[in-house]
Coordinates of C-alpha atoms in Angstrom, one line a residue:
N1 CA 35.1 91.9 66.8
G2 CA 33.8 94.3 64.1
A3 CA 31.3 96.1 65.8
A4 CA 34.1 97.0 68.5
L5 CA 36.4 98.4 65.5
Q6 CA 33.5 100.3 63.9
E7 CA 32.7 101.8 67.7
K8 CA 36.3 103.1 67.6
A9 CA 36.3 104.6 64.9
L10 CA 36.9 108.2 64.1
C11 CA 34.3 108.4 60.6
V12 CA 33.0 105.2 59.0
F13 CA 32.1 105.3 55.0
S14 CA 30.2 102.4 54.3
Q15 CA 30.3 100.7 50.7
I16 CA 32.8 102.8 48.7
F17 CA 33.0 100.7 45.4
F18 CA 37.0 99.7 44.8
G19 CA 38.3 99.0 41.8
N20 CA 41.3 98.1 43.6
P21 CA 41.8 95.6 45.3
R22 CA 37.8 94.9 43.5
G23 CA 34.7 95.0 45.5
K24 CA 32.8 97.2 48.2
Y25 CA 34.4 98.1 51.1
D26 CA 33.3 99.8 54.2
V27 CA 36.3 102.4 55.4
S28 CA 36.8 103.1 58.6
F29 CA 39.3 105.9 60.2
H30 CA 40.9 105.3 62.9
A31 CA 43.6 106.8 65.0
D32 CA 46.6 105.0 63.4
E33 CA 45.1 103.2 60.9
L34 CA 42.3 102.9 58.4
H35 CA 40.5 99.6 58.2
L36 CA 38.8 98.0 54.6
H37 CA 36.3 95.7 55.5
G38 CA 34.7 93.6 52.2
K39 CA 32.6 90.6 51.9
S40 CA 35.7 88.5 51.7
A41 CA 38.6 90.1 52.7
T42 CA 39.4 92.8 55.8
H43 CA 42.2 95.2 55.5
I44 CA 44.0 97.2 57.6
V45 CA 46.5 100.1 56.3
N46 CA 48.6 102.1 58.5
Y47 CA 48.5 105.6 57.9
N48 CA 52.8 105.6 57.7
H49 CA 52.2 103.2 54.7
I50 CA 50.4 105.9 52.5
G51 CA 53.0 107.2 50.1
K52 CA 50.9 108.9 47.3
L53 CA 47.6 110.3 47.1
F54 CA 45.8 111.3 44.0
L55 CA 42.9 112.3 42.6
L56 CA 42.0 112.4 39.5
D57 CA 38.3 113.1 37.3
V58 CA 36.9 110.1 35.8
E59 CA 33.6 111.0 34.7
A60 CA 34.6 109.9 31.1
L61 CA 36.3 106.6 32.2
S62 CA 33.3 106.0 34.4
P63 CA 32.7 102.7 36.3
Q64 CA 29.1 102.5 37.8
G65 CA 28.8 106.3 37.1
A66 CA 31.9 107.2 38.8
K67 CA 32.8 111.2 38.9
Q68 CA 35.8 111.1 41.2
A69 CA 38.7 108.6 42.1
I70 CA 40.6 108.6 44.9
V71 CA 43.9 106.8 44.2
V72 CA 46.3 105.6 46.7
G73 CA 50.2 104.5 46.6
L74 CA 51.0 102.0 49.4
T75 CA 54.9 101.9 50.4
H76 CA 53.6 98.1 51.9
P77 CA 51.0 96.9 49.7
L78 CA 48.3 95.0 50.9
K79 CA 48.0 91.1 50.4
Q80 CA 45.0 88.7 49.1
G81 CA 46.4 85.4 48.3
Q82 CA 48.3 85.6 46.0
T83 CA 48.1 89.1 44.7
I84 CA 49.3 92.1 46.2
H85 CA 47.6 95.5 45.7
P86 CA 50.3 98.6 45.7
W87 CA 47.0 100.8 44.9
L88 CA 43.9 101.5 46.8
V89 CA 41.6 103.3 43.9
M90 CA 38.0 104.3 45.4
Y91 CA 35.5 105.5 43.0
F92 CA 32.9 108.5 44.1
D93 CA 30.0 110.1 42.5
D94 CA 28.4 113.4 44.1
K95 CA 26.9 111.5 47.5
V96 CA 27.1 113.8 50.3
M97 CA 27.5 112.3 53.8
P98 CA 24.5 112.3 56.1
L99 CA 25.5 115.6 58.7
D100 CA 25.2 113.1 61.6
Q101 CA 28.1 110.9 60.1
V102 CA 30.6 113.7 59.4
P103 CA 33.9 114.0 61.5
P104 CA 32.8 117.2 64.0
E105 CA 36.3 119.1 63.2
M106 CA 34.8 119.1 59.5
K107 CA 31.2 119.8 59.9
K108 CA 31.9 123.7 59.8
D109 CA 32.7 123.0 56.0
A110 CA 30.1 123.4 53.2
D111 CA 31.3 120.3 51.5
H112 CA 30.5 116.9 52.4
K113 CA 31.0 115.4 49.6
M114 CA 31.9 111.8 50.4
D115 CA 34.9 112.2 47.8
T116 CA 36.1 115.2 49.5
L117 CA 35.9 114.2 53.3
M118 CA 37.7 110.7 52.0
T119 CA 40.6 112.9 50.9
R120 CA 40.9 115.4 53.4
L121 CA 41.0 112.9 56.0
L122 CA 43.7 111.2 54.0
M123 CA 45.5 113.9 53.4
E124 CA 45.2 114.9 57.1
K125 CA 46.0 111.1 58.8
S126 CA 48.9 110.3 56.3
K127 CA 50.3 113.8 56.1
K128 CA 50.4 113.8 52.5
T129 CA 49.3 116.1 49.7
A130 CA 46.6 115.0 47.4
I131 CA 47.9 115.6 44.1
G132 CA 44.3 116.4 41.7
S133 CA 43.6 116.6 38.0
M134 CA 42.5 120.2 36.7
K135 CA 39.0 120.2 35.6
E136 CA 40.0 122.1 32.3
F137 CA 43.3 122.1 30.8
K138 CA 43.6 125.4 28.7
E139 CA 46.7 125.0 26.1
K140 CA 48.9 128.4 26.0
P141 CA 48.4 130.0 22.8
H142 CA 52.2 129.4 20.5
R143 CA 53.4 132.7 18.7
N144 CA 54.9 132.6 15.4
T145 CA 58.1 134.4 15.4

């Protein structure tokens, strides 16, 4: 059944490290839903249940050498036993997706980094805007008057 689901996927990201729910998951984008397939659990998220998207620079906090995190707020949390997961937290380094795995409509883009592609697909499917952190924050100079 898993192979049949993968065949219908628009795009598949393999072995993405999740801080929440913890573990590595294969993430596949389908027409109406997102599938997360891990070692011990499989979750299905309807795109309508995505409430918020955040793109964060986490290099300083860096679990396993990650540079970016995508945080997805869910209006219907995932359930795993007694634990509920209202947030999905995915970590990314600078890996680039092989061109043959990039969705056709995104092949013309120069940037094929996995975090960029994942963010664009999540934004497109959920119709939400991703809120990002600034790489550099410069405080506005104060005037002494």
